[in-house]
């Protein structure tokens, strides 16, 4: 009995010890993880990149995992740093790579980074995506890149890198895309690149590489695109026995390659672009090229080719771009055949018949799909019309949402805003509040809810129903879409397309948004408003006058495109009536000469449009400028530069930089 007690006691002691050890280990691990996370944070802070509010909108007081461009794991470790197309203009070496052992994605494209690529970058052992494209990096490619054995994409193009391509890159056997183009690299292509058997994209163009193209390149059986142009390669283009069966594009133009044109294996019919121009190739054009029936581009100009053009080139029915000039060819290109005309081509008959059969099948399937789409559109329009006429009547309530799958019940919509909680309110209009709502299907919409007191006012109720009626019968790319409306005994609301950037009024007065609104975007907004008004005035029958065009009623989407909204005051113009009504609109946007006539015409919108156009150009309401028209002497000494929004200068500079970076890539 005593021995049993001892065993129990020993067991309990052992469990207690194990539990204590496990707890200490967990606490130690948690403490260690916290220290490592803080080390990552400090490494980010030391760069200074996230301290510049105007650059990355970061906040050093907030957790670093919430900063722009920083992605973290559930444990709070940095796994991605992605800051594309921001103007950092700093040394890449300021980022301490040794502090990020869990980093998987590093994307710093078009950031104006300078200096060299530090050797320590090889410490990012878990990295699978690395892009430093479009910067001002110099120096050599460090051989430590060969340590990044999990890397799938490596892009250092459009920099000022020099030196050789490291042979250690041959260790990156998972690599699928390798782009070192548009640099100043020299030396040979290392034969070790033949080890990259998963490579599908290889771009070495725009460098000073020399020597011959190694035969190992021809063993990359998964290669789809190969770009070697604008170098100093010499020797023969020996790809006769290459296993490039998946190749779509080959560009070796602007080199000094000799020998004859390779005879490509076109049995798979994949080769689409073959660019061999501006070399020293000689001999005849091989007739086997006529079997590459998927060819779209063929550039053989500026070589020493001779002989005749193969007759079976007439079978290249997809050929769109062909250049043969500056050679010694003896005749012209044979006419291209139409495969349906029954001419004989020098390709195997079963292949030609298969192509014709496939095309007939595609033709019939396309016609069938087209007819099905027409039938679907017809049914949808009929159903939509029925929904608009009958709506959805439930317990005396009317709720119609026609641009989603099925009809959404009142409760479904209200649930998405937690019964119109103020946290979801994104603005207040003339007769209601606007809420952001994320529906069950993942789509975000805007809800304009009529306040309870306004709902009891006949004038506001009329505006609400007028807007629902107008927007449900018009469609234009620059007019905000109405998805539906709900007339409920508890509340009434309209359901709109969600506009991420809010109103034009707010965007012009917010410094960050105003800088985004460069000249081209502002011009596009003006054009969009003009197209929308032209549609309302000229393409609708009867014509529609908005009557309240103002910067508050122009909304911007995520691409800063303008949309006309708020049709509560709009009117249909009846040619048989006088169209007299009370004055409507926003003070400062109403034409003085029209405010007293009480006659609704298109001129109401035209004047308001002019005011908004000036506001877009000036960045604020042109009140002083409009009043000065009655006293011309007050504007005699004012320059146009004094009127244009001051944000244009910074916005134009930023736009110019972005265009420069894009063109360099």
XYZ file of C-alpha atoms in Angstrom:
665
model
C 0.000 0.000 0.000
C 2.884 2.273 0.921
C 4.564 1.630 -2.411
C 1.392 2.610 -4.241
C 1.259 5.876 -2.298
C 4.877 6.568 -3.161
C 4.192 5.981 -6.828
C 1.260 8.401 -6.739
C 3.315 11.034 -4.914
C 6.239 10.655 -7.336
C 3.860 10.882 -10.286
C 2.271 14.089 -8.961
C 5.703 15.591 -8.345
C 6.798 14.678 -11.868
C 3.665 16.221 -13.370
C 4.191 19.386 -11.312
C 7.799 19.659 -12.430
C 6.851 19.106 -16.070
C 4.079 21.695 -15.820
C 6.434 24.234 -14.273
C 9.067 23.589 -16.940
C 6.461 23.894 -19.708
C 5.109 27.114 -18.203
C 8.604 28.587 -17.910
C 9.343 27.501 -21.463
C 6.118 29.115 -22.697
C 6.787 32.291 -20.763
C 10.355 32.307 -21.995
C 9.190 31.736 -25.575
C 6.563 34.478 -25.266
C 9.115 36.847 -23.773
C 11.606 35.979 -26.508
C 8.978 36.521 -29.230
C 8.075 39.886 -27.715
C 11.743 40.927 -27.682
C 12.198 39.846 -31.296
C 9.078 41.753 -32.349
C 10.389 44.866 -30.596
C 13.706 44.376 -32.397
C 11.842 44.384 -35.716
C 9.988 47.545 -34.724
C 13.198 49.327 -33.802
C 14.803 48.285 -37.102
C 11.875 49.858 -38.962
C 12.022 53.010 -36.847
C 15.755 53.441 -37.470
C 15.196 53.691 -41.222
C 13.198 56.866 -40.671
C 10.912 55.882 -43.560
C 7.814 55.501 -41.403
C 8.410 58.679 -39.464
C 7.628 60.842 -42.485
C 3.871 61.405 -42.233
C 3.572 62.771 -45.762
C 5.361 59.732 -47.148
C 3.820 56.630 -45.609
C 1.205 58.012 -43.220
C 2.847 56.009 -40.457
C 2.580 56.681 -36.741
C 5.504 55.612 -34.627
C 3.221 55.513 -31.573
C 1.061 52.814 -33.139
C 2.012 49.099 -33.365
C 4.360 48.663 -36.303
C 2.153 45.898 -37.726
C -0.440 48.602 -38.501
C 1.972 50.801 -40.483
C 1.535 51.188 -44.213
C 3.245 48.397 -46.123
C 3.976 46.204 -43.084
C 2.398 42.758 -42.811
C 2.712 40.591 -39.727
C 1.938 37.029 -38.741
C -0.475 36.094 -35.952
C 2.519 36.049 -33.608
C 3.313 39.681 -34.487
C 6.430 38.943 -36.574
C 7.049 40.949 -39.732
C 6.502 38.725 -42.784
C 6.129 41.340 -45.525
C 7.434 44.828 -46.310
C 5.746 46.211 -49.425
C 6.173 49.904 -50.269
C 5.821 50.192 -54.062
C 6.090 53.530 -55.844
C 6.785 55.817 -52.877
C 9.450 58.507 -52.950
C 11.812 57.451 -50.139
C 15.146 58.605 -51.648
C 17.363 56.927 -49.056
C 19.936 54.159 -48.756
C 18.649 50.605 -48.906
C 21.293 49.693 -46.316
C 19.352 51.552 -43.620
C 17.083 48.529 -43.393
C 18.775 46.037 -41.049
C 18.006 42.732 -42.757
C 19.287 40.660 -39.819
C 16.324 41.875 -37.749
C 13.719 40.164 -39.955
C 14.283 36.383 -39.817
C 10.655 35.651 -40.761
C 10.401 38.032 -43.713
C 8.841 36.384 -46.769
C 8.089 39.355 -49.059
C 10.281 42.409 -49.624
C 8.933 44.777 -52.257
C 10.543 48.225 -52.502
C 9.844 49.162 -56.125
C 10.222 52.710 -57.492
C 11.182 54.125 -54.088
C 14.244 56.115 -55.276
C 16.465 53.946 -53.080
C 20.210 54.370 -53.578
C 23.451 52.787 -52.433
C 24.301 49.141 -52.918
C 22.428 45.939 -52.109
C 23.946 44.866 -48.762
C 25.520 41.431 -48.458
C 23.348 40.902 -45.348
C 20.295 40.493 -47.602
C 21.309 36.842 -47.779
C 20.224 36.475 -44.139
C 16.547 36.616 -45.137
C 16.399 32.837 -45.273
C 12.590 32.623 -45.563
C 12.269 35.198 -48.353
C 10.260 34.075 -51.399
C 9.563 37.432 -53.120
C 12.186 40.145 -53.647
C 11.613 43.208 -55.840
C 13.905 46.259 -55.857
C 12.826 47.344 -59.324
C 13.051 50.937 -60.536
C 15.435 52.434 -57.971
C 18.884 54.071 -58.118
C 20.815 51.140 -56.695
C 24.450 50.734 -57.738
C 27.269 48.320 -57.014
C 27.207 44.599 -57.679
C 24.694 41.847 -57.110
C 25.859 40.185 -53.870
C 26.626 36.490 -54.080
C 24.697 36.060 -50.821
C 21.508 36.146 -52.903
C 22.275 32.500 -53.514
C 21.376 31.812 -49.866
C 17.726 32.744 -50.482
C 16.863 29.214 -51.487
C 13.090 29.704 -51.050
C 13.010 32.636 -53.443
C 10.407 32.387 -56.223
C 10.719 35.881 -57.690
C 13.793 38.105 -57.971
C 13.474 41.494 -59.692
C 16.275 44.088 -59.543
C 15.572 45.595 -62.970
C 15.889 49.269 -63.897
C 18.728 50.198 -61.568
C 22.445 51.023 -62.056
C 23.952 47.700 -61.016
C 27.371 46.680 -62.357
C 29.593 43.622 -62.243
C 28.801 39.996 -63.033
C 25.667 37.928 -62.568
C 26.556 35.758 -59.541
C 26.818 32.074 -60.348
C 25.301 31.472 -56.897
C 21.914 32.369 -58.359
C 21.930 28.819 -59.680
C 21.128 27.699 -56.102
C 17.638 29.255 -56.302
C 15.946 26.145 -57.610
C 12.440 27.380 -56.629
C 12.875 30.557 -58.694
C 10.141 31.193 -61.281
C 10.897 34.774 -62.361
C 14.343 36.362 -62.689
C 14.612 39.950 -63.974
C 17.918 41.862 -63.922
C 17.170 43.911 -67.052
C 18.043 47.570 -67.668
C 21.238 47.688 -65.608
C 24.969 47.819 -66.474
C 25.895 44.189 -65.805
C 28.878 42.712 -67.644
C 30.476 39.330 -68.205
C 28.988 36.011 -69.319
C 25.679 34.357 -68.499
C 26.645 31.837 -65.801
C 25.951 28.293 -66.914
C 24.606 27.608 -63.403
C 21.364 29.337 -64.442
C 20.608 26.038 -66.169
C 19.829 24.668 -62.681
C 16.742 26.894 -62.435
C 14.412 24.232 -63.780
C 11.282 25.979 -62.457
C 12.083 29.242 -64.216
C 9.270 30.523 -66.447
C 10.437 34.129 -66.990
C 14.027 35.242 -67.618
C 14.938 38.817 -68.553
C 18.604 39.777 -68.929
C 18.010 42.474 -71.557
C 19.445 45.988 -71.560
C 22.870 45.186 -70.060
C 26.438 44.815 -71.351
C 26.622 41.030 -71.199
C 29.067 39.322 -73.572
C 30.031 35.882 -74.783
C 27.742 33.255 -76.199
C 24.346 32.153 -74.948
C 25.083 29.008 -72.904
C 23.446 25.825 -74.077
C 22.187 25.279 -70.516
C 19.532 27.936 -71.184
C 18.011 25.522 -73.675
C 17.384 22.979 -70.905
C 14.947 25.249 -69.057
C 11.904 23.302 -70.158
C 9.430 25.462 -68.191
C 10.628 28.722 -69.713
C 7.771 30.776 -71.211
C 9.406 34.170 -71.819
C 13.109 34.743 -72.578
C 14.505 38.267 -73.120
C 18.210 38.666 -73.970
C 18.067 41.747 -76.224
C 20.248 44.872 -76.098
C 23.455 43.155 -74.994
C 26.722 42.209 -76.717
C 26.217 38.488 -77.177
C 28.170 36.844 -79.992
C 28.574 33.391 -81.411
C 25.930 31.212 -82.983
C 22.406 30.976 -81.686
C 22.604 27.288 -80.902
C 19.091 26.364 -79.787
C 18.474 23.577 -82.305
C 18.300 20.888 -79.640
C 16.737 23.121 -76.991
C 13.864 21.802 -74.929
C 11.923 25.088 -74.990
C 8.568 23.475 -75.682
C 6.616 25.962 -73.543
C 8.270 29.080 -74.945
C 5.895 31.884 -75.973
C 8.382 34.727 -76.457
C 12.056 34.795 -77.472
C 13.806 38.161 -77.905
C 17.549 38.208 -78.663
C 17.516 41.350 -80.837
C 20.275 43.973 -80.903
C 23.232 41.645 -80.333
C 26.015 40.275 -82.573
C 24.795 36.713 -82.960
C 25.937 34.746 -86.017
C 24.998 31.519 -87.704
C 21.601 30.480 -88.998
C 18.122 30.844 -87.560
C 17.409 27.939 -85.187
C 14.817 25.379 -86.227
C 12.318 25.611 -83.391
C 10.189 22.713 -82.247
C 6.722 24.036 -83.001
C 4.822 20.807 -82.470
C 3.097 22.293 -79.424
C 2.144 25.407 -81.387
C 2.963 27.779 -78.497
C 5.611 30.139 -79.925
C 3.989 33.537 -80.510
C 6.822 36.105 -80.591
C 10.196 35.510 -82.230
C 12.441 38.600 -82.287
C 15.859 38.068 -83.888
C 16.369 41.443 -85.582
C 19.595 43.504 -85.579
C 22.069 40.630 -85.426
C 24.485 39.005 -87.908
C 22.391 35.937 -88.727
C 22.859 34.449 -92.215
C 21.553 31.676 -94.429
C 17.979 30.941 -95.456
C 14.817 31.377 -93.454
C 13.987 27.810 -92.398
C 10.700 26.579 -93.807
C 10.021 24.950 -90.418
C 9.022 28.399 -89.171
C 5.923 28.022 -91.313
C 4.855 25.241 -88.949
C 4.839 27.647 -86.001
C 1.218 28.423 -86.761
C 0.693 30.401 -83.508
C 3.235 33.056 -84.471
C 1.912 36.597 -84.035
C 5.216 38.514 -84.189
C 8.230 37.675 -86.346
C 11.097 40.185 -86.536
C 14.080 39.166 -88.711
C 15.144 42.587 -90.005
C 18.748 43.897 -90.156
C 20.549 40.582 -90.582
C 22.372 38.882 -93.491
C 19.582 36.493 -94.461
C 19.335 35.372 -98.079
C 17.289 33.110 -100.301
C 13.514 33.120 -100.705
C 10.726 33.422 -98.194
C 9.277 29.946 -97.518
C 6.021 29.361 -99.327
C 4.353 27.869 -96.261
C 4.485 31.289 -94.547
C 1.036 31.689 -96.107
C -0.171 29.326 -93.380
C 0.763 31.741 -90.567
C -2.778 33.066 -90.340
C -2.188 34.680 -86.912
C 0.885 36.599 -88.045
C 0.256 40.287 -87.340
C 3.734 41.846 -87.195
C 6.421 40.831 -89.700
C 9.712 42.645 -90.391
C 12.151 41.325 -93.005
C 13.815 44.524 -94.265
C 17.573 45.107 -94.482
C 18.421 41.556 -95.574
C 19.305 39.920 -98.931
C 16.046 38.085 -99.556
C 15.101 37.413 -103.191
C 11.320 37.748 -103.245
C 8.277 38.993 -101.416
C 6.046 37.340 -98.871
C 3.463 34.860 -100.250
C -0.156 35.893 -99.622
C -1.589 34.756 -96.304
C -4.153 31.984 -96.671
C -7.598 31.870 -95.172
C -7.823 28.350 -93.674
C -11.495 28.151 -94.629
C -10.715 28.542 -98.339
C -9.288 25.044 -98.588
C -5.765 25.973 -99.794
C -3.022 23.477 -99.079
C -0.509 24.443 -96.392
C 2.749 22.712 -95.574
C 1.580 21.653 -92.158
C 0.252 18.227 -91.354
C -3.316 17.803 -92.581
C -4.668 16.566 -89.274
C -3.347 19.702 -87.576
C -4.951 21.963 -90.183
C -8.245 20.099 -89.932
C -8.074 20.292 -86.144
C -7.549 24.046 -86.287
C -10.563 24.451 -88.589
C -12.677 22.181 -86.393
C -11.691 24.040 -83.233
C -12.539 27.357 -84.861
C -15.968 26.134 -85.901
C -16.577 24.857 -82.381
C -15.470 28.174 -80.884
C -17.724 30.016 -83.353
C -20.793 27.968 -82.453
C -20.089 28.155 -78.713
C -19.640 31.937 -78.960
C -22.941 32.358 -80.797
C -24.670 30.116 -78.258
C -23.245 32.073 -75.326
C -24.227 35.350 -76.963
C -27.829 34.166 -77.347
C -27.876 32.948 -73.753
C -26.590 36.318 -72.517
C -29.273 38.129 -74.526
C -31.943 35.899 -73.030
C -30.516 36.410 -69.535
C -30.463 40.210 -69.966
C -34.040 40.157 -71.240
C -35.238 38.102 -68.265
C -33.324 40.275 -65.798
C -34.738 43.483 -67.252
C -38.243 42.047 -67.186
C -37.802 40.926 -63.605
C -36.326 44.260 -62.630
C -39.265 46.057 -64.216
C -41.671 43.846 -62.312
C -39.805 44.530 -59.083
C -39.897 48.256 -59.712
C -43.612 48.185 -60.479
C -44.718 45.776 -57.771
C -41.746 46.049 -55.342
C -41.557 43.631 -52.457
C -44.535 44.115 -50.160
C -44.171 42.686 -46.668
C -46.517 43.693 -43.849
C -47.237 46.986 -45.559
C -43.530 47.779 -46.150
C -41.859 48.294 -49.516
C -38.264 47.187 -50.061
C -36.692 46.785 -53.502
C -33.013 46.001 -54.160
C -32.566 44.949 -57.762
C -28.806 44.844 -58.327
C -28.069 41.911 -56.038
C -28.886 38.221 -56.077
C -32.495 38.046 -54.882
C -34.309 40.585 -52.774
C -32.671 41.715 -49.571
C -35.033 42.045 -46.650
C -35.122 45.155 -44.530
C -33.531 43.284 -41.616
C -30.578 42.114 -43.760
C -29.623 45.672 -44.633
C -30.169 47.141 -41.182
C -28.102 44.348 -39.628
C -25.038 45.442 -41.613
C -25.088 48.878 -39.901
C -26.006 47.576 -36.438
C -29.347 49.375 -36.680
C -27.768 52.513 -38.159
C -25.213 52.932 -35.393
C -23.403 56.268 -35.535
C -20.089 54.448 -35.970
C -21.153 53.604 -39.523
C -22.208 57.174 -40.373
C -19.918 58.723 -43.007
C -21.777 61.952 -43.724
C -24.936 64.004 -43.358
C -26.868 65.400 -46.297
C -29.717 67.839 -46.756
C -32.419 65.448 -45.691
C -30.672 62.415 -44.257
C -27.498 60.712 -43.044
C -25.256 58.460 -45.117
C -23.981 55.154 -43.727
C -21.360 52.666 -44.916
C -22.696 49.109 -44.988
C -20.888 45.866 -45.810
C -23.412 43.287 -46.991
C -23.243 39.516 -46.550
C -21.969 39.021 -50.101
C -18.930 41.160 -49.276
C -20.010 44.227 -51.262
C -19.862 47.648 -49.609
C -22.698 50.096 -50.286
C -23.786 53.508 -49.044
C -27.184 53.970 -47.379
C -28.858 57.393 -47.294
C -31.364 57.213 -44.449
C -34.137 59.762 -44.144
C -34.334 61.089 -40.580
C -37.543 60.372 -38.683
C -38.555 64.044 -38.509
C -37.767 64.608 -42.175
C -39.752 61.511 -43.113
C -42.827 63.175 -41.636
C -42.226 66.339 -43.693
C -44.049 66.082 -47.069
C -41.308 68.096 -48.834
C -38.501 65.761 -47.737
C -40.642 62.743 -48.475
C -41.177 64.127 -51.981
C -37.425 64.634 -52.465
C -36.743 61.079 -51.315
C -39.244 59.539 -53.725
C -38.138 61.870 -56.522
C -34.521 60.720 -56.182
C -35.554 57.059 -56.122
C -37.697 57.548 -59.230
C -35.059 59.481 -61.229
C -32.079 57.255 -60.416
C -33.984 54.021 -61.001
C -34.610 55.050 -64.612
C -31.219 56.421 -65.714
C -27.782 54.879 -66.141
C -24.515 56.690 -66.882
C -20.902 55.926 -65.972
C -20.532 59.319 -64.239
C -23.796 59.198 -62.299
C -23.798 57.365 -58.977
C -25.633 54.033 -59.224
C -28.765 53.430 -57.173
C -28.976 49.783 -56.129
C -32.373 50.054 -54.518
C -34.527 51.723 -51.895
C -36.612 50.810 -48.890
C -39.853 52.405 -47.656
C -40.385 50.908 -44.215
C -42.725 51.817 -41.394
C -39.662 52.350 -39.187
C -37.360 54.210 -41.608
C -36.696 54.972 -45.277
C -33.359 54.733 -47.054
C -31.742 54.650 -50.490
C -28.965 52.184 -51.370
C -26.103 53.562 -53.510
C -22.815 52.546 -55.020
C -20.120 53.191 -52.386
C -17.663 56.023 -53.148
C -14.405 55.498 -51.248
C -13.006 59.050 -51.521
C -16.140 60.903 -50.425
C -17.215 64.266 -51.787
C -15.225 66.540 -54.084
C -15.783 69.370 -51.577
C -13.876 67.512 -48.840
C -11.178 66.196 -51.186
C -10.276 69.703 -52.398
C -9.930 70.941 -48.834
C -7.878 68.050 -47.500
C -4.161 68.514 -48.220
C -3.421 64.809 -48.690
C -6.330 64.278 -51.104
C -5.700 67.575 -52.909
C -2.145 66.459 -53.755
C -3.566 63.250 -55.220
C -5.824 65.356 -57.430
C -3.238 66.288 -60.033
C -4.131 68.233 -63.156
C -5.109 65.221 -65.268
C -7.406 63.842 -62.539
C -9.087 67.221 -62.094
C -9.614 67.551 -65.826
C -11.127 64.054 -65.910
C -13.505 64.987 -63.077
C -14.643 68.076 -64.994
C -15.112 65.996 -68.149
C -17.056 63.361 -66.215
C -19.472 65.944 -64.799
C -19.904 67.452 -68.280
C -20.691 64.043 -69.808
C -23.207 63.294 -67.049
C -25.012 66.623 -67.535
C -24.982 66.198 -71.316
C -26.615 62.801 -70.824
C -29.288 64.240 -68.520
C -30.027 67.215 -70.785
C -29.775 65.613 -74.231
C -30.101 61.835 -73.994
C -32.947 61.492 -71.499
C -36.554 61.876 -72.608
C -37.892 64.058 -71.184
C -34.692 65.952 -70.258
C -33.650 65.991 -66.601
C -32.306 69.060 -64.786
C -30.327 68.284 -61.635
C -30.777 71.766 -60.062
C -28.189 71.248 -57.315
C -24.790 70.741 -58.942
C -22.166 71.568 -56.296
C -18.872 70.118 -55.064
C -20.765 68.498 -52.183
C -22.861 66.539 -54.678
C -19.897 65.267 -56.735
C -18.558 62.010 -55.253
C -15.172 60.372 -55.942
C -14.404 56.665 -56.152
C -11.095 54.990 -55.288
C -9.622 56.078 -58.662
C -10.643 59.706 -58.029
C -13.253 59.624 -60.801
C -16.197 62.006 -60.425
C -19.853 60.960 -60.116
C -22.927 63.207 -59.943
C -25.103 62.393 -56.910
C -28.096 63.675 -54.889
C -31.036 63.952 -57.282
C -33.575 65.010 -54.636
C -34.125 68.421 -56.270
C -34.018 67.227 -59.889
C -36.889 67.882 -62.292
C -38.146 66.435 -65.559
C -38.583 69.119 -68.228
C -42.038 68.902 -69.782
C -42.090 70.725 -73.157
C -45.822 71.363 -72.779
C -45.539 73.111 -69.398
C -43.944 76.315 -68.177
C -41.674 74.338 -65.778
C -41.963 76.973 -63.076
C -41.085 76.003 -59.517
C -39.466 77.292 -56.366
C -35.742 78.060 -56.471
C -33.590 75.032 -55.565
C -29.878 74.517 -55.214
C -26.907 75.416 -53.016
C -26.042 79.025 -52.270
C -23.071 80.107 -54.339
C -23.840 77.735 -57.194
C -27.127 79.272 -58.406
C -27.052 81.670 -61.374
C -28.266 85.069 -60.113
C -30.196 85.806 -63.291
C -32.049 82.463 -63.014
C -32.781 82.682 -59.293
C -35.565 85.193 -59.809
C -37.373 83.686 -62.790
C -38.376 80.416 -61.060
C -38.228 78.781 -64.500
C -36.318 75.502 -64.648
C -34.007 75.148 -67.656
C -30.742 73.372 -68.439
C -28.987 76.708 -67.811
C -29.429 76.122 -64.081
C -27.028 73.174 -64.292
C -24.669 74.849 -66.783
C -23.957 77.798 -64.478
C -23.472 75.507 -61.469
C -21.163 73.321 -63.540
C -19.025 76.370 -64.356
C -18.723 77.239 -60.664
C -17.671 73.661 -59.816
C -15.125 73.667 -62.667
C -13.561 76.857 -61.280
C -13.609 75.360 -57.781
C -11.749 72.283 -59.039
C -9.093 74.469 -60.664
C -8.736 76.879 -57.720
C -9.103 74.374 -54.878
C -11.798 76.434 -53.180
C -15.105 78.076 -54.023
C -14.516 80.950 -56.492
C -16.769 83.330 -54.560
C -14.410 86.321 -54.670
C -13.626 85.709 -58.319
C -17.314 85.565 -59.273
C -18.094 88.780 -57.407
C -15.109 90.480 -59.039
C -16.704 90.026 -62.470
C -18.980 92.932 -61.590
C -15.887 95.003 -60.837
C -13.305 94.068 -63.504
C -10.722 96.497 -62.191
C -10.263 94.291 -59.107
C -8.841 91.425 -61.159
C -6.788 93.360 -63.693
C -3.511 92.726 -61.863
C -4.180 89.107 -60.821
C -2.138 86.340 -62.449
C -3.520 82.940 -63.409
C -0.926 81.329 -61.100
C -2.569 83.203 -58.214
C -5.892 81.530 -58.964
C -4.756 77.920 -59.575
C -4.727 75.608 -56.555
C -1.290 75.731 -54.882
C -1.401 71.953 -54.519
C -0.888 71.613 -58.275
C 2.845 72.236 -58.011
C 3.491 69.364 -55.600
C 0.977 67.101 -57.349
C 2.531 67.796 -60.739
C 6.017 67.062 -59.407
C 4.884 63.760 -57.898
C 3.130 62.778 -61.138
C 6.243 63.595 -63.149
C 8.364 61.371 -60.913
C 5.921 58.471 -61.197
C 5.894 58.716 -64.989
C 9.688 58.759 -65.025
C 9.877 55.646 -62.872
C 7.291 53.812 -64.976
C 9.090 54.569 -68.215
C 12.400 53.442 -66.770
C 10.821 50.083 -65.840
